[in-house]
Each structure stands twice: as C-alpha cells, then as structure tokens.
Coordinates of C-alpha atoms and ligand atoms in Angstrom, one line a residue:
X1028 CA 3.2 3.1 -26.6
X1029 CA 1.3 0.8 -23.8
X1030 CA -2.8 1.6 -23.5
X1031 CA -3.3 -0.8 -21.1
X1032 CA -2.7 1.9 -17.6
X1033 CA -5.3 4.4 -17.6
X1034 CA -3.5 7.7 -16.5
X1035 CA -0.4 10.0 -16.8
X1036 CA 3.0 9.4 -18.2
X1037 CA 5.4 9.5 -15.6
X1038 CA 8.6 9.2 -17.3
X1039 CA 11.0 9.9 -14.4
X1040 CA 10.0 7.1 -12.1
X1041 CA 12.4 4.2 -11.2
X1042 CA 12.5 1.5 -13.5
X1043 CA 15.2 -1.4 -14.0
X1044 CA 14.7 -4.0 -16.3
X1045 CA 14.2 -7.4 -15.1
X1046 CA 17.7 -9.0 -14.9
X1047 CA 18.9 -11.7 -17.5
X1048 CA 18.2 -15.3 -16.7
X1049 CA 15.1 -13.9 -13.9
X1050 CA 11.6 -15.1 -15.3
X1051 CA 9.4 -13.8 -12.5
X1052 CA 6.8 -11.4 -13.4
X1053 CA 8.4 -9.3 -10.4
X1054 CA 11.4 -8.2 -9.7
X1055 CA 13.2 -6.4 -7.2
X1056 CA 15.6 -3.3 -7.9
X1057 CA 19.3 -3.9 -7.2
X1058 CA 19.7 -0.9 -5.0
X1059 CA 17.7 -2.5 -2.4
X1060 CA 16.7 -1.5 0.4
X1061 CA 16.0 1.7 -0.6
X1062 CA 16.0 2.9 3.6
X1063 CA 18.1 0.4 5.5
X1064 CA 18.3 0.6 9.9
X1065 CA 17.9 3.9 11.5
X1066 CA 18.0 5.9 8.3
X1067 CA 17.6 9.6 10.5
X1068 CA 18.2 10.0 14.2
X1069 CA 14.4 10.1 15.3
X1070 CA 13.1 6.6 13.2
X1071 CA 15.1 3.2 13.7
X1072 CA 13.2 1.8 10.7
X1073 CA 11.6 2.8 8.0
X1074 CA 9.6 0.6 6.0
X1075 CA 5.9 0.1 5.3
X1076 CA 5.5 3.7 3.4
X1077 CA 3.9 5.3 0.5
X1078 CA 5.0 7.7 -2.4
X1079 CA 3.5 9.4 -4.9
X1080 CA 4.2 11.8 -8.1
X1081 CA 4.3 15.1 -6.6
X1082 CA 6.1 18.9 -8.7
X1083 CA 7.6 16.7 -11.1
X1084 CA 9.6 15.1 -8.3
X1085 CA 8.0 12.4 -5.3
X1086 CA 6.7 12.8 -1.9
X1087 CA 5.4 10.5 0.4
X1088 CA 4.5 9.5 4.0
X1089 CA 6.4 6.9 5.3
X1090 CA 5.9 5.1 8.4
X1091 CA 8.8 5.5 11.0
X1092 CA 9.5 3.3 14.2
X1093 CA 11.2 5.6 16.2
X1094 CA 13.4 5.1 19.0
X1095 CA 11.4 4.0 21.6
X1096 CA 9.7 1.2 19.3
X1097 CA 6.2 3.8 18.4
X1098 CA 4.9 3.9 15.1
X1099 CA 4.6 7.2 13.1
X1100 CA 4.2 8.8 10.3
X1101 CA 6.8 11.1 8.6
X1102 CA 6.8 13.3 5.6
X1103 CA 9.5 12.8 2.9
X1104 CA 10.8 13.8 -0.2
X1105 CA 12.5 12.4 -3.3
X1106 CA 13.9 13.6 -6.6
X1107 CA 14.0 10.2 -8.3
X1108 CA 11.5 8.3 -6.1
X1109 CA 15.1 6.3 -4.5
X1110 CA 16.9 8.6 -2.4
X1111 CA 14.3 9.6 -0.2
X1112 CA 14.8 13.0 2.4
X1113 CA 13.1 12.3 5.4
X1114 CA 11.8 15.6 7.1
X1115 CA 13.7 15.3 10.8
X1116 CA 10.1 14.9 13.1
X1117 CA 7.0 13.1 13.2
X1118 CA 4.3 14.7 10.7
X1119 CA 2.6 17.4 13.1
X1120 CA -1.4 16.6 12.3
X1121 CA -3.8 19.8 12.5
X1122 CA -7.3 20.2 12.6
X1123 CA -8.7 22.5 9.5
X1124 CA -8.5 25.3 12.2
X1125 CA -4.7 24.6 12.9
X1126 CA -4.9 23.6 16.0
X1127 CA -3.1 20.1 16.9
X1128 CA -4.7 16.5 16.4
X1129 CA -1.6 14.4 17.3
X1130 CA -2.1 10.7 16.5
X1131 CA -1.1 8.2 19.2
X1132 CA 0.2 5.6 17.0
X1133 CA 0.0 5.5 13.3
X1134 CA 1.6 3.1 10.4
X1135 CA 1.5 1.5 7.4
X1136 CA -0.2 4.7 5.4
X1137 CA -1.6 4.8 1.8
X1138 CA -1.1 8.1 -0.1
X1139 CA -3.6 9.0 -2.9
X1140 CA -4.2 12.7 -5.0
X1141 CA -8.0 12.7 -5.9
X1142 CA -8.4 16.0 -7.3
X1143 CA -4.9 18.1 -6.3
X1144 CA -5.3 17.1 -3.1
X1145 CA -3.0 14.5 -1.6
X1146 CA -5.4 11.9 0.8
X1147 CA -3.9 9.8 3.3
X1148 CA -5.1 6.5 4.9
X1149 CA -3.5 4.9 8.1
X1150 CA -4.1 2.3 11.1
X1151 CA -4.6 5.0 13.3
X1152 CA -5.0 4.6 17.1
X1153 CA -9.4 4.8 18.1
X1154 CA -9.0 2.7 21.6
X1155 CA -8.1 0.3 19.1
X1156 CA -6.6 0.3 15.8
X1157 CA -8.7 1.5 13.0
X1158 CA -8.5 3.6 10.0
X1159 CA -7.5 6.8 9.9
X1160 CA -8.2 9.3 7.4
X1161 CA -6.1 12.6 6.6
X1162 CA -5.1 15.3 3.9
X1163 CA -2.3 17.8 2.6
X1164 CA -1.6 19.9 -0.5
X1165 CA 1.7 20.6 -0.2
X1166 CA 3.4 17.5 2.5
X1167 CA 4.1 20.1 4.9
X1168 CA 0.4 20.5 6.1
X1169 CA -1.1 17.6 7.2
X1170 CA -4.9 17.8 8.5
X1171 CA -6.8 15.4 9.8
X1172 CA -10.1 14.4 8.7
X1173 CA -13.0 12.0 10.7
X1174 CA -12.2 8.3 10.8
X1175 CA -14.1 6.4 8.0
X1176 CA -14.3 3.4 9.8
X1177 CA -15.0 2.0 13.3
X1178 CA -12.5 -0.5 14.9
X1179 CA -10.9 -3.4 14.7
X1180 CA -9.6 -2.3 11.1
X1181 CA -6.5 -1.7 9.6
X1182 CA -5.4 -1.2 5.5
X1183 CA -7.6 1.4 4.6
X1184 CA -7.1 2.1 0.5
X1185 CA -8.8 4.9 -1.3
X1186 CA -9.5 4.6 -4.8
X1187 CA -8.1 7.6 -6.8
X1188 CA -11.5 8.1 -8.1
X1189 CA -15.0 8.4 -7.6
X1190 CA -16.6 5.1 -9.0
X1191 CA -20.0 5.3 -10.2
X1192 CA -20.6 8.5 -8.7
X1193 CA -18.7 7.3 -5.0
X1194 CA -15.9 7.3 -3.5
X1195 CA -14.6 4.0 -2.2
X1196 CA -12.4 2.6 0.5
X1197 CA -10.7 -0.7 0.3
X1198 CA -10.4 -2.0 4.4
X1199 CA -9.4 -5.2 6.6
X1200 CA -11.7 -6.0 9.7
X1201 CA -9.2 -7.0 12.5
X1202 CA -8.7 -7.4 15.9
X1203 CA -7.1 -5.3 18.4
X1204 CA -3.6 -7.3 17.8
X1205 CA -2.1 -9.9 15.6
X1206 CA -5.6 -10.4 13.7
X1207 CA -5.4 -14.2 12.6
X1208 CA -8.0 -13.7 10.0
X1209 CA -8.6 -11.0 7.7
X1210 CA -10.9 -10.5 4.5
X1211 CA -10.9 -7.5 2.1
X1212 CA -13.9 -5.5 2.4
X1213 CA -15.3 -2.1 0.4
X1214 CA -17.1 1.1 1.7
X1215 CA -18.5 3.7 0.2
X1216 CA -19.0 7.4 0.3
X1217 CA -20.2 10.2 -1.3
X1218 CA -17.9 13.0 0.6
X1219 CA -15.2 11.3 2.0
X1220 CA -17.0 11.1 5.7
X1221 CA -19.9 9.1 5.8
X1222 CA -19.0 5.4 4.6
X1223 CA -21.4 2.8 4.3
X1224 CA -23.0 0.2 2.0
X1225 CA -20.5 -1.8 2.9
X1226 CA -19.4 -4.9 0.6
X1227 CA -17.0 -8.1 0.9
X1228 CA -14.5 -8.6 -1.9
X1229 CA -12.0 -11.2 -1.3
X1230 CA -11.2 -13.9 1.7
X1231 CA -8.2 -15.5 2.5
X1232 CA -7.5 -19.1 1.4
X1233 CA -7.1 -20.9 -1.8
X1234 CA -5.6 -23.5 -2.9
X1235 CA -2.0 -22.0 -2.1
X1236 CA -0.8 -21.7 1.4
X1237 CA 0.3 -18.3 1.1
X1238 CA -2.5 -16.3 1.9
X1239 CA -4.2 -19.4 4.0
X1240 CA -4.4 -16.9 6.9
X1241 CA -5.2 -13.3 6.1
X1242 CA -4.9 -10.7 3.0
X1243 CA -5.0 -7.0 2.8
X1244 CA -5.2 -4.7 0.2
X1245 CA -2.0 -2.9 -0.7
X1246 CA -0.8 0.1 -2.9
X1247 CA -3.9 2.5 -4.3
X1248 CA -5.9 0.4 -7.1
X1249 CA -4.5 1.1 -10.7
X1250 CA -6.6 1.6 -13.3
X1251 CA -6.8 -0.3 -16.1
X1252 CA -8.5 -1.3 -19.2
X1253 CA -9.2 -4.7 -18.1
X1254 CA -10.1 -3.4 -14.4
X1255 CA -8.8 -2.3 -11.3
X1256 CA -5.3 -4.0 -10.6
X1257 CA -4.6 -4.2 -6.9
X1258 CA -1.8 -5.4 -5.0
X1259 CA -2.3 -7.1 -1.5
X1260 CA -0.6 -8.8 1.0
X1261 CA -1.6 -12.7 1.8
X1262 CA -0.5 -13.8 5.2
X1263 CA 0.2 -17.8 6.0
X1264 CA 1.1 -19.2 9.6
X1265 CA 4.4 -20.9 10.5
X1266 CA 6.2 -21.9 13.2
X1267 CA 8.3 -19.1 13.0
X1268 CA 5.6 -17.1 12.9
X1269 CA 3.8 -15.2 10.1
X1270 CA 5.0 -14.7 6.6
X1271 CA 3.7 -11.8 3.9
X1272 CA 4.0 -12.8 0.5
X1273 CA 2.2 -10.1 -2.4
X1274 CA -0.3 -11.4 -4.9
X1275 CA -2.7 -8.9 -7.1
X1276 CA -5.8 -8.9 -8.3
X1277 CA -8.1 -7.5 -11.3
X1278 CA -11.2 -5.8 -9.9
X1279 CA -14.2 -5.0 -11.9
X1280 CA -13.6 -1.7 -13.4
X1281 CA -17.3 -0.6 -12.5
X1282 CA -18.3 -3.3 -9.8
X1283 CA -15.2 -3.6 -7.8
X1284 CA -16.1 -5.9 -5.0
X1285 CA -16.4 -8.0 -7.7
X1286 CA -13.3 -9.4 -8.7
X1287 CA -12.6 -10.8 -11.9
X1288 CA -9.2 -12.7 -11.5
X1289 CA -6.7 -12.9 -8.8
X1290 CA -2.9 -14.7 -8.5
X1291 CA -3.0 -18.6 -7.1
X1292 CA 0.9 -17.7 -6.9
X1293 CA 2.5 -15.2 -4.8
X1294 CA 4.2 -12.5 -7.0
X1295 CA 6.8 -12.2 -4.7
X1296 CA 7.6 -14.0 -1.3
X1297 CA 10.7 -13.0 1.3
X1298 CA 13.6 -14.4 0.0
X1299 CA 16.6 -11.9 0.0
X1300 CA 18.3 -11.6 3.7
X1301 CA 16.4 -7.9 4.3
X1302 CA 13.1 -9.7 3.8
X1303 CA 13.9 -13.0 6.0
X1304 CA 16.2 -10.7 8.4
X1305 CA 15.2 -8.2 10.8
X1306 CA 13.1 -6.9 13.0
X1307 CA 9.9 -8.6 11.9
X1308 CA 11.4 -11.6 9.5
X1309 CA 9.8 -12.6 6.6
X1310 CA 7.7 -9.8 5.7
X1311 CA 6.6 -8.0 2.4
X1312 CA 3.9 -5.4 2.6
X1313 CA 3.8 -3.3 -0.1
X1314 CA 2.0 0.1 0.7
X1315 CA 2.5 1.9 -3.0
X1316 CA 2.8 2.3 -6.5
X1317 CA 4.6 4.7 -9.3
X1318 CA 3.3 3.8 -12.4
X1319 CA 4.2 5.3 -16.3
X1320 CA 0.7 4.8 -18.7
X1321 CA 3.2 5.4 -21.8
X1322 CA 5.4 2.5 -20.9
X1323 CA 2.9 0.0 -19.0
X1324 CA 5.6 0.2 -15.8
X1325 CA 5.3 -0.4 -12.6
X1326 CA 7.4 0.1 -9.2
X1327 CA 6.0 -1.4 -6.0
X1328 CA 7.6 0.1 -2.7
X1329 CA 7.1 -2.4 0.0
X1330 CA 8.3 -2.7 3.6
X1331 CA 10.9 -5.6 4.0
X1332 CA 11.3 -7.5 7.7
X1333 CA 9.7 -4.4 9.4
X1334 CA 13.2 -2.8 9.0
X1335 CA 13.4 -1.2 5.4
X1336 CA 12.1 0.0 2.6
X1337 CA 11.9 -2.1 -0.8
X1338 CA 11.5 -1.6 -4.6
X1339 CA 10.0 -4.3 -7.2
X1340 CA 9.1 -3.8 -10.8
X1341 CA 6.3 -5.0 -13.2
X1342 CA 4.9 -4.7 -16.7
X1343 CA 1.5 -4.3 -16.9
X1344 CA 0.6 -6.3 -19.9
X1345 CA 2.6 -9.2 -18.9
X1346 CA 1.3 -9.1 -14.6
X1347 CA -2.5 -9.1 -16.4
X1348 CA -1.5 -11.9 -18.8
X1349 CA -0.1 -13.9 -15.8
X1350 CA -2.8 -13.0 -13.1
X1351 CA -5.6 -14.2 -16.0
X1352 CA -3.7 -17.3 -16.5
X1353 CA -2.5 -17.9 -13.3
X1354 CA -6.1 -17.0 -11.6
X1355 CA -7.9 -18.2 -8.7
X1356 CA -11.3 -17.2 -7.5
X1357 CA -12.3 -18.2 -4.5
Ligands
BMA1700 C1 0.8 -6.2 10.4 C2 1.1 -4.7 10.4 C3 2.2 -4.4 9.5 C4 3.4 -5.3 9.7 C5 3.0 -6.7 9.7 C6 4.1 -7.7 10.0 O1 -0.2 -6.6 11.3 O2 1.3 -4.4 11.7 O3 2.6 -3.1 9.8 O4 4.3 -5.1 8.6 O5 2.0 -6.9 10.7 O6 4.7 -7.5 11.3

C-alpha cells in the first residue's frame, strides 16, 4: 500500500512496468502512440489532450487539428484510458442558457473534477490567445464560463482543490505567437471568475539547457504528502527550431508558488521517431495525468511532434526521491 498520493484508488488505469535494462524514472508505454495521423475523418492529429477518471471508465477533451490546419477541442471516451473513441465533431460550447458560444480556436486543454463537476482550461482565442475556462458534467454538455485571464496567456491549470480557502490557476504569460520566454505564474479566486493576487512561481533557465527558453505547467497538480507534484514542459532553442522536454516539480502543499524542489534533468526528452517526427518535430507536452493512490502510479498522456498522442509512466516515491535529489531552484 503507497501513502505518498493523496486521493482515490484507481485500479483500472494504464500501467506497464518499466522495461528491463531501462533506468529512467520515466518511461513510455509500448503501445505508443496511443492516436497516430488522422485518427477520425474531421481531426488530422490528435495530440496535446487530457483525460480523466470518469463512471468507472475515462473521458477526456482532446485537442484536434482538423483538416484545414484549426485547432479544436473534441470530446472522447475510453474504457481503459488507451483506446480512446473520439465523438465525430468539434465539442459544441453553450452558454448556461444553451445557446451557442463557439470558440474560434482552442488547444492544448486541461481537464479537472473539483466537486462532480468536470472543469476545463484551454488557449482559447480573446483577439489573442488566452485562457479559456469551461465546464461539463457529463462530456456531452460543454458550457462555457468567463475567461480567467487577459491575454497573451496560454497553459491555464486548475488545481483540483481549493487551497487555503481559494481556488488556484496555474498560467504562462505569452505573446500573441511563438512566445520566446515564458515563466509559470499563479492566480487566485474565490468562485472560479474573478482571479487575482497574482504570484510568480518558476522561470525558465538553469543550469540545464533544456528549459533555457520557456516552461509551462502541464497535467493538473497531484497531491502529495510531500507537496504538490507538477509536471511542465521546459522549452530550449535550436537551430531546428524549438524542442519540449518534461521536468516536474514539488510545490509547497499550502504555499504553492513556492516551490520546494524541481528536476535539473529533463524526465523525458523527444527521442522515439513519433517525438522527433512529424508535424511539429521534437515535441513533448504533456497535458494530463491518471494516477492510483493505492499503488503510487502514474501515467502521463503527452502530445508527441504535434501529431499523436503519448503515454509515460512513473512511481511516485521514486520521481520525489529523484526530483529531491536531482533538484534545482532557481
Ligand atoms: C506551443 C503550443 C503547443 C505546441 C507547441 C509546439 O506554443 O502551441 O500546442 O505543442 O507550441 O509546437
């Protein structure tokens, strides 16, 4: 019996153990990609998504390039969290009165139930790119809620919790396109619609190269007993353009801009040919988490080369072991 997650068993999710002869602290699933090119006729790629517990099976929102190169955002549904059955058209958002609130663009979304309902966070389209903020009970529904933040922004990542009485919002500050920079910032709220008392949390940098240029928060913050573990995205510059590695972090569990210890490593970098290879090479973003409190495991889903959608595991004990000993605070 693990102690170290604090939440629900979750005995059905994927898990593989890590492979003989591997010694990473992260590894990826041998089914990968879980969604390879043009996985229905309306989305030519499928990657960047999120998935959560939902009736004893999963459902998720998964952001879909459809055929004309837009982002969106679909619904989808799994039985074992691998084969996933992407609904046929573009999530239809409503306002609470039913009537439509289409997005314009919308991607890379962040799923998280606070409370039986299901809250969604994506870079949603405000004359700019920004965060956008949205809810459903059932993944069927989907109603759209005011945006938290202004632009430039993009990563928006609720905590599945009120902290000290508020809810919080991890977010990026951008710019209107390719955002060179990017520091991890937190907001808080006590409804879910007016944000303020804003706070910095991490910067890019380091002694590494890997997340020289930018980071951004990833999959919903786990908690822990030794803090909030979050995943994030580093970004460095190349030649070849840019390259997102994942790293993770251990937030204070009741000051969390303040972080306690974070990876100098990556945990995992683009190496296999559907992260170097495709439509946007070298990429890992990971957008979600399934995690079982009984067995301390943990299954990332992150977008690979802007094309597909990835699965690595973790063990909790052994990540928090390595991210203490490995740490960088900067
Ligand atoms: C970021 C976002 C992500 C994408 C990444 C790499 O700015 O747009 O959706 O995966 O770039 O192209």
């Amino acid at each position: 019996m693990n102690t170290t997650i604090i939440g629900s068993t979750l005995a059905n999710m994927p898990w593989e153990d890590r492979p003989a002869g591997c010694n990473d602290i992260m590894w990826r699933f041998s089914g990968n990609p879980i969604l390879d090119w043009n996985p229905i006729p309306k989305a030519a790629r499928v990657y960047n998504s999120a998935i959560v517990p939902f009736q004893n099976k999963f459902a998720g929102v998964f952001r879909a390039d459809q055929k004309n190169g837009r982002a969106t955002l679909f619904a989808g549904f799994s039985k074992d969290g691998i084969n996933i059955e992407l609904q046929p058209d573009p999530i239809a958002w409503v306002n609470e009165d039913g009537s439509p609130n289409p997005t314009s663009y919308a991607y890379d979304p962040r799923v998280v139930e606070v409370d039986g309902t299901f809250y969604v966070n994506w870079c949603d389209d405000m004359h700019g790119p920004s965060i956008g903020m949205g809810k459903t009970k059932d993944f069927r529904t989907f109603i759209r809620m005011p945006n938290p933040l202004m632009p430039y922004n993009r990563n928006g990542v609720l905590f599945p919790r009120k902290v000290n009485g508020k809810y919080l919002l991890l977010s990026r500050p951008s710019d209107s396109g390719h955002t060179p920079f990017g520091n991890i910032y937190l907001s808080e709220s006590p409804d879910l619609v007016h944000w303020g008392q804003h706070q910095f949390v991490m910067a890019n940098g380091g002694s590494g190269w890997w997340q020289g240029m930018k980071i951004g928060a990833g999959p919903i913050p786990i908690e822990t007993t030794e803090g909030w573990l979050l995943f994030y995205h580093g970004v460095s510059n190349t030649c070849n353009g840019y390259v997102y590695s994942i790293g993770a972090a251990l937030l204070d569990p009741d000051d969390p801009a303040k972080v306690l210890y974070r990876t100098r490593d990556y945990l995992l970098t683009p190496e296999k040919s559907y992260e170097t290879t495709g439509f946007v090479p070298n990429v890992a973003f990971p957008c979600a988490s399934l995690v079982d409190a009984a067995t301390g495991r943990i299954a990332i889903y992150y977008g690979a080369a802007d094309t597909c959608t990835a699965i690595a595991f973790t063990q909790v004990d052994e990540l928090i072991e390595y991210i203490k000993n490995d740490s960088e605070i900067f």
